Amino acid sequence: MKDNLMKEKELFSLAYKIYEDDHKRYNNIDEKAARIFTIFTFSLGIYLLFGKWLLDREINNYIEYSYIIIFFVLLIFIVIAWFLLYSVISLRDRRIMPFNEEMIKYWEGKEKTEDIFLELSRQIETGIKENIKITNLKAKRLKYGYKSIYYT
């Protein structure tokens, strides 16, 4: 019985460690996106001021027309990157295990401590699978945001 309890505790601590590692990765992606988003928002403002100056000038030749075309093409990439970075920051749908009255009543009916650890490990496993999907989606959007920044 004691050996079984140790196995279940170890399984639970391993599952919880994996959950914490994924949560750290999630926070790391979020912090990177927030820093780049802040800098990019400031840069977008400066870029738009430059565009206003460019459009307010009198256009005399084809080279100046090409500057305006280049400005709008780059503006499209900048806006795409801005929205991708914003989508990384706004994606906040992580699964957490509830701890409320209903959960306490559920565990009161359990006789063996091993059952509790085993059930918690299963719930964490389910949460980890869903959270990894969300974290991977954030990483994918951040990667595309980087690519869009690179193209500008």
PDB file of C-alpha atoms in Angstrom:
ATOM      1  CA  MET A   1       0.000   0.000   0.000  1.00  0.00           C
ATOM      2  CA  LYS A   2       2.784   2.397   0.950  1.00  0.00           C
ATOM      3  CA  ASP A   3       4.701   1.464  -2.200  1.00  0.00           C
ATOM      4  CA  ASN A   4       1.628   2.198  -4.280  1.00  0.00           C
ATOM      5  CA  LEU A   5       1.222   5.579  -2.600  1.00  0.00           C
ATOM      6  CA  MET A   6       4.837   6.483  -3.412  1.00  0.00           C
ATOM      7  CA  LYS A   7       4.302   5.550  -7.066  1.00  0.00           C
ATOM      8  CA  GLU A   8       1.180   7.678  -7.295  1.00  0.00           C
ATOM      9  CA  LYS A   9       2.886  10.629  -5.570  1.00  0.00           C
ATOM     10  CA  GLU A  10       5.790  10.356  -7.998  1.00  0.00           C
ATOM     11  CA  LEU A  11       3.414  10.217 -10.959  1.00  0.00           C
ATOM     12  CA  PHE A  12       1.605  13.284  -9.647  1.00  0.00           C
ATOM     13  CA  SER A  13       4.822  15.257  -9.091  1.00  0.00           C
ATOM     14  CA  LEU A  14       6.056  14.345 -12.583  1.00  0.00           C
ATOM     15  CA  ALA A  15       2.756  15.442 -14.156  1.00  0.00           C
ATOM     16  CA  TYR A  16       2.824  18.675 -12.169  1.00  0.00           C
ATOM     17  CA  LYS A  17       6.439  19.368 -13.217  1.00  0.00           C
ATOM     18  CA  ILE A  18       5.481  18.969 -16.884  1.00  0.00           C
ATOM     19  CA  TYR A  19       2.542  21.315 -16.297  1.00  0.00           C
ATOM     20  CA  GLU A  20       4.845  23.916 -14.698  1.00  0.00           C
ATOM     21  CA  ASP A  21       7.382  23.636 -17.543  1.00  0.00           C
ATOM     22  CA  ASP A  22       4.670  24.229 -20.127  1.00  0.00           C
ATOM     23  CA  HIS A  23       3.371  27.168 -18.104  1.00  0.00           C
ATOM     24  CA  LYS A  24       6.877  28.701 -18.046  1.00  0.00           C
ATOM     25  CA  ARG A  25       7.105  28.279 -21.834  1.00  0.00           C
ATOM     26  CA  TYR A  26       3.696  29.930 -22.198  1.00  0.00           C
ATOM     27  CA  ASN A  27       4.782  32.886 -20.045  1.00  0.00           C
ATOM     28  CA  ASN A  28       8.079  33.195 -21.937  1.00  0.00           C
ATOM     29  CA  ILE A  29       6.251  33.412 -25.282  1.00  0.00           C
ATOM     30  CA  ASP A  30       3.839  35.928 -23.796  1.00  0.00           C
ATOM     31  CA  GLU A  31       6.661  38.133 -22.467  1.00  0.00           C
ATOM     32  CA  LYS A  32       8.509  38.107 -25.796  1.00  0.00           C
ATOM     33  CA  ALA A  33       5.362  39.017 -27.681  1.00  0.00           C
ATOM     34  CA  ALA A  34       4.538  41.825 -25.234  1.00  0.00           C
ATOM     35  CA  ARG A  35       8.024  43.369 -25.525  1.00  0.00           C
ATOM     36  CA  ILE A  36       8.062  43.198 -29.312  1.00  0.00           C
ATOM     37  CA  PHE A  37       4.454  44.407 -29.503  1.00  0.00           C
ATOM     38  CA  THR A  38       5.300  47.486 -27.424  1.00  0.00           C
ATOM     39  CA  ILE A  39       8.327  48.354 -29.533  1.00  0.00           C
ATOM     40  CA  PHE A  40       6.438  47.618 -32.729  1.00  0.00           C
ATOM     41  CA  THR A  41       3.488  49.817 -31.734  1.00  0.00           C
ATOM     42  CA  PHE A  42       5.860  52.716 -31.112  1.00  0.00           C
ATOM     43  CA  SER A  43       7.619  52.055 -34.424  1.00  0.00           C
ATOM     44  CA  LEU A  44       4.286  51.887 -36.232  1.00  0.00           C
ATOM     45  CA  GLY A  45       3.458  55.371 -34.961  1.00  0.00           C
ATOM     46  CA  ILE A  46       6.753  56.742 -36.244  1.00  0.00           C
ATOM     47  CA  TYR A  47       6.272  54.950 -39.561  1.00  0.00           C
ATOM     48  CA  LEU A  48       2.812  56.468 -39.965  1.00  0.00           C
ATOM     49  CA  LEU A  49       4.231  59.938 -39.282  1.00  0.00           C
ATOM     50  CA  PHE A  50       6.771  59.312 -42.022  1.00  0.00           C
ATOM     51  CA  GLY A  51       3.938  58.202 -44.326  1.00  0.00           C
ATOM     52  CA  LYS A  52       1.970  61.341 -43.579  1.00  0.00           C
ATOM     53  CA  TRP A  53       5.018  63.436 -44.420  1.00  0.00           C
ATOM     54  CA  LEU A  54       5.508  61.432 -47.626  1.00  0.00           C
ATOM     55  CA  LEU A  55       1.888  61.847 -48.717  1.00  0.00           C
ATOM     56  CA  ASP A  56       1.782  65.563 -47.879  1.00  0.00           C
ATOM     57  CA  ARG A  57       4.633  66.296 -50.274  1.00  0.00           C
ATOM     58  CA  GLU A  58       4.148  67.218 -53.878  1.00  0.00           C
ATOM     59  CA  ILE A  59       4.904  64.257 -56.166  1.00  0.00           C
ATOM     60  CA  ASN A  60       7.127  65.229 -59.091  1.00  0.00           C
ATOM     61  CA  ASN A  61       8.440  62.021 -60.642  1.00  0.00           C
ATOM     62  CA  TYR A  62       8.122  58.235 -60.777  1.00  0.00           C
ATOM     63  CA  ILE A  63      10.685  57.669 -58.046  1.00  0.00           C
ATOM     64  CA  GLU A  64       8.482  59.465 -55.556  1.00  0.00           C
ATOM     65  CA  TYR A  65       5.519  57.357 -56.694  1.00  0.00           C
ATOM     66  CA  SER A  66       7.602  54.258 -56.050  1.00  0.00           C
ATOM     67  CA  TYR A  67       8.322  55.526 -52.504  1.00  0.00           C
ATOM     68  CA  ILE A  68       4.585  55.698 -51.858  1.00  0.00           C
ATOM     69  CA  ILE A  69       4.028  52.198 -53.253  1.00  0.00           C
ATOM     70  CA  ILE A  70       6.879  50.838 -51.113  1.00  0.00           C
ATOM     71  CA  PHE A  71       5.444  52.667 -48.105  1.00  0.00           C
ATOM     72  CA  PHE A  72       2.054  50.966 -48.518  1.00  0.00           C
ATOM     73  CA  VAL A  73       3.525  47.510 -49.133  1.00  0.00           C
ATOM     74  CA  LEU A  74       5.631  47.798 -45.987  1.00  0.00           C
ATOM     75  CA  LEU A  75       2.653  49.163 -44.100  1.00  0.00           C
ATOM     76  CA  ILE A  76       0.712  46.010 -44.972  1.00  0.00           C
ATOM     77  CA  PHE A  77       3.493  43.801 -43.560  1.00  0.00           C
ATOM     78  CA  ILE A  78       3.736  45.975 -40.454  1.00  0.00           C
ATOM     79  CA  VAL A  79      -0.011  45.782 -39.829  1.00  0.00           C
ATOM     80  CA  ILE A  80       0.004  42.003 -40.339  1.00  0.00           C
ATOM     81  CA  ALA A  81       2.889  41.646 -37.877  1.00  0.00           C
ATOM     82  CA  TRP A  82       1.131  43.947 -35.402  1.00  0.00           C
ATOM     83  CA  PHE A  83      -2.065  41.844 -35.534  1.00  0.00           C
ATOM     84  CA  LEU A  84      -0.134  38.585 -35.212  1.00  0.00           C
ATOM     85  CA  LEU A  85       1.699  39.867 -32.146  1.00  0.00           C
ATOM     86  CA  TYR A  86      -1.572  41.138 -30.706  1.00  0.00           C
ATOM     87  CA  SER A  87      -3.165  37.729 -31.249  1.00  0.00           C
ATOM     88  CA  VAL A  88      -0.318  36.103 -29.300  1.00  0.00           C
ATOM     89  CA  ILE A  89      -0.914  38.418 -26.363  1.00  0.00           C
ATOM     90  CA  SER A  90      -4.708  38.145 -26.459  1.00  0.00           C
ATOM     91  CA  LEU A  91      -4.782  34.315 -26.549  1.00  0.00           C
ATOM     92  CA  ARG A  92      -5.461  33.457 -22.912  1.00  0.00           C
ATOM     93  CA  ASP A  93      -7.389  30.194 -22.872  1.00  0.00           C
ATOM     94  CA  ARG A  94      -5.326  27.964 -20.608  1.00  0.00           C
ATOM     95  CA  ARG A  95      -6.947  25.156 -18.697  1.00  0.00           C
ATOM     96  CA  ILE A  96      -6.501  25.096 -14.941  1.00  0.00           C
ATOM     97  CA  MET A  97      -7.769  22.566 -12.470  1.00  0.00           C
ATOM     98  CA  PRO A  98     -10.632  23.985 -10.392  1.00  0.00           C
ATOM     99  CA  PHE A  99     -10.410  24.011  -6.653  1.00  0.00           C
ATOM    100  CA  ASN A 100     -13.845  24.696  -5.230  1.00  0.00           C
ATOM    101  CA  GLU A 101     -16.590  23.219  -3.068  1.00  0.00           C
ATOM    102  CA  GLU A 102     -17.543  20.682  -5.734  1.00  0.00           C
ATOM    103  CA  MET A 103     -13.960  19.422  -5.961  1.00  0.00           C
ATOM    104  CA  ILE A 104     -13.698  19.035  -2.169  1.00  0.00           C
ATOM    105  CA  LYS A 105     -16.937  17.027  -2.036  1.00  0.00           C
ATOM    106  CA  TYR A 106     -15.679  14.799  -4.842  1.00  0.00           C
ATOM    107  CA  TRP A 107     -12.502  13.958  -2.926  1.00  0.00           C
ATOM    108  CA  GLU A 108     -14.279  13.372   0.389  1.00  0.00           C
ATOM    109  CA  GLY A 109     -15.799  10.204  -1.052  1.00  0.00           C
ATOM    110  CA  LYS A 110     -12.391   8.715  -1.899  1.00  0.00           C
ATOM    111  CA  GLU A 111     -11.051   6.210   0.590  1.00  0.00           C
ATOM    112  CA  LYS A 112      -7.509   5.663  -0.654  1.00  0.00           C
ATOM    113  CA  THR A 113      -4.945   8.420  -0.976  1.00  0.00           C
ATOM    114  CA  GLU A 114      -3.528   6.662  -4.050  1.00  0.00           C
ATOM    115  CA  ASP A 115      -6.825   7.241  -5.849  1.00  0.00           C
ATOM    116  CA  ILE A 116      -6.547  10.959  -5.222  1.00  0.00           C
ATOM    117  CA  PHE A 117      -3.017  11.196  -6.617  1.00  0.00           C
ATOM    118  CA  LEU A 118      -3.909   9.038  -9.603  1.00  0.00           C
ATOM    119  CA  GLU A 119      -7.021  11.082 -10.425  1.00  0.00           C
ATOM    120  CA  LEU A 120      -5.128  14.369 -10.036  1.00  0.00           C
ATOM    121  CA  SER A 121      -2.428  13.062 -12.359  1.00  0.00           C
ATOM    122  CA  ARG A 122      -5.055  12.171 -14.963  1.00  0.00           C
ATOM    123  CA  GLN A 123      -6.649  15.614 -14.736  1.00  0.00           C
ATOM    124  CA  ILE A 124      -3.263  17.298 -15.051  1.00  0.00           C
ATOM    125  CA  GLU A 125      -2.481  15.120 -18.083  1.00  0.00           C
ATOM    126  CA  THR A 126      -5.696  16.227 -19.776  1.00  0.00           C
ATOM    127  CA  GLY A 127      -4.947  19.853 -18.950  1.00  0.00           C
ATOM    128  CA  ILE A 128      -1.371  19.567 -20.200  1.00  0.00           C
ATOM    129  CA  LYS A 129      -2.521  18.241 -23.573  1.00  0.00           C
ATOM    130  CA  GLU A 130      -4.911  21.157 -24.054  1.00  0.00           C
ATOM    131  CA  ASN A 131      -2.437  23.730 -22.735  1.00  0.00           C
ATOM    132  CA  ILE A 132       0.351  22.491 -25.007  1.00  0.00           C
ATOM    133  CA  LYS A 133      -1.954  22.990 -28.005  1.00  0.00           C
ATOM    134  CA  ILE A 134      -2.599  26.579 -26.906  1.00  0.00           C
ATOM    135  CA  THR A 135       1.089  27.236 -26.207  1.00  0.00           C
ATOM    136  CA  ASN A 136       2.050  25.822 -29.609  1.00  0.00           C
ATOM    137  CA  LEU A 137      -0.544  28.062 -31.265  1.00  0.00           C
ATOM    138  CA  LYS A 138       0.952  31.089 -29.480  1.00  0.00           C
ATOM    139  CA  ALA A 139       4.454  30.050 -30.583  1.00  0.00           C
ATOM    140  CA  LYS A 140       3.269  29.604 -34.171  1.00  0.00           C
ATOM    141  CA  ARG A 141       1.663  33.047 -34.237  1.00  0.00           C
ATOM    142  CA  LEU A 142       4.776  34.581 -32.705  1.00  0.00           C
ATOM    143  CA  LYS A 143       6.916  32.892 -35.373  1.00  0.00           C
ATOM    144  CA  TYR A 144       4.731  34.312 -38.141  1.00  0.00           C
ATOM    145  CA  GLY A 145       4.879  37.705 -36.459  1.00  0.00           C
ATOM    146  CA  TYR A 146       8.694  37.485 -36.508  1.00  0.00           C
ATOM    147  CA  LYS A 147       8.625  36.520 -40.181  1.00  0.00           C
ATOM    148  CA  SER A 148       6.390  39.458 -41.010  1.00  0.00           C
ATOM    149  CA  ILE A 149       8.756  41.778 -39.134  1.00  0.00           C
ATOM    150  CA  TYR A 150      11.676  40.271 -41.020  1.00  0.00           C
ATOM    151  CA  TYR A 151      10.005  40.961 -44.364  1.00  0.00           C
ATOM    152  CA  THR A 152       9.544  44.605 -43.461  1.00  0.00           C
TER     153      THR A 152
END
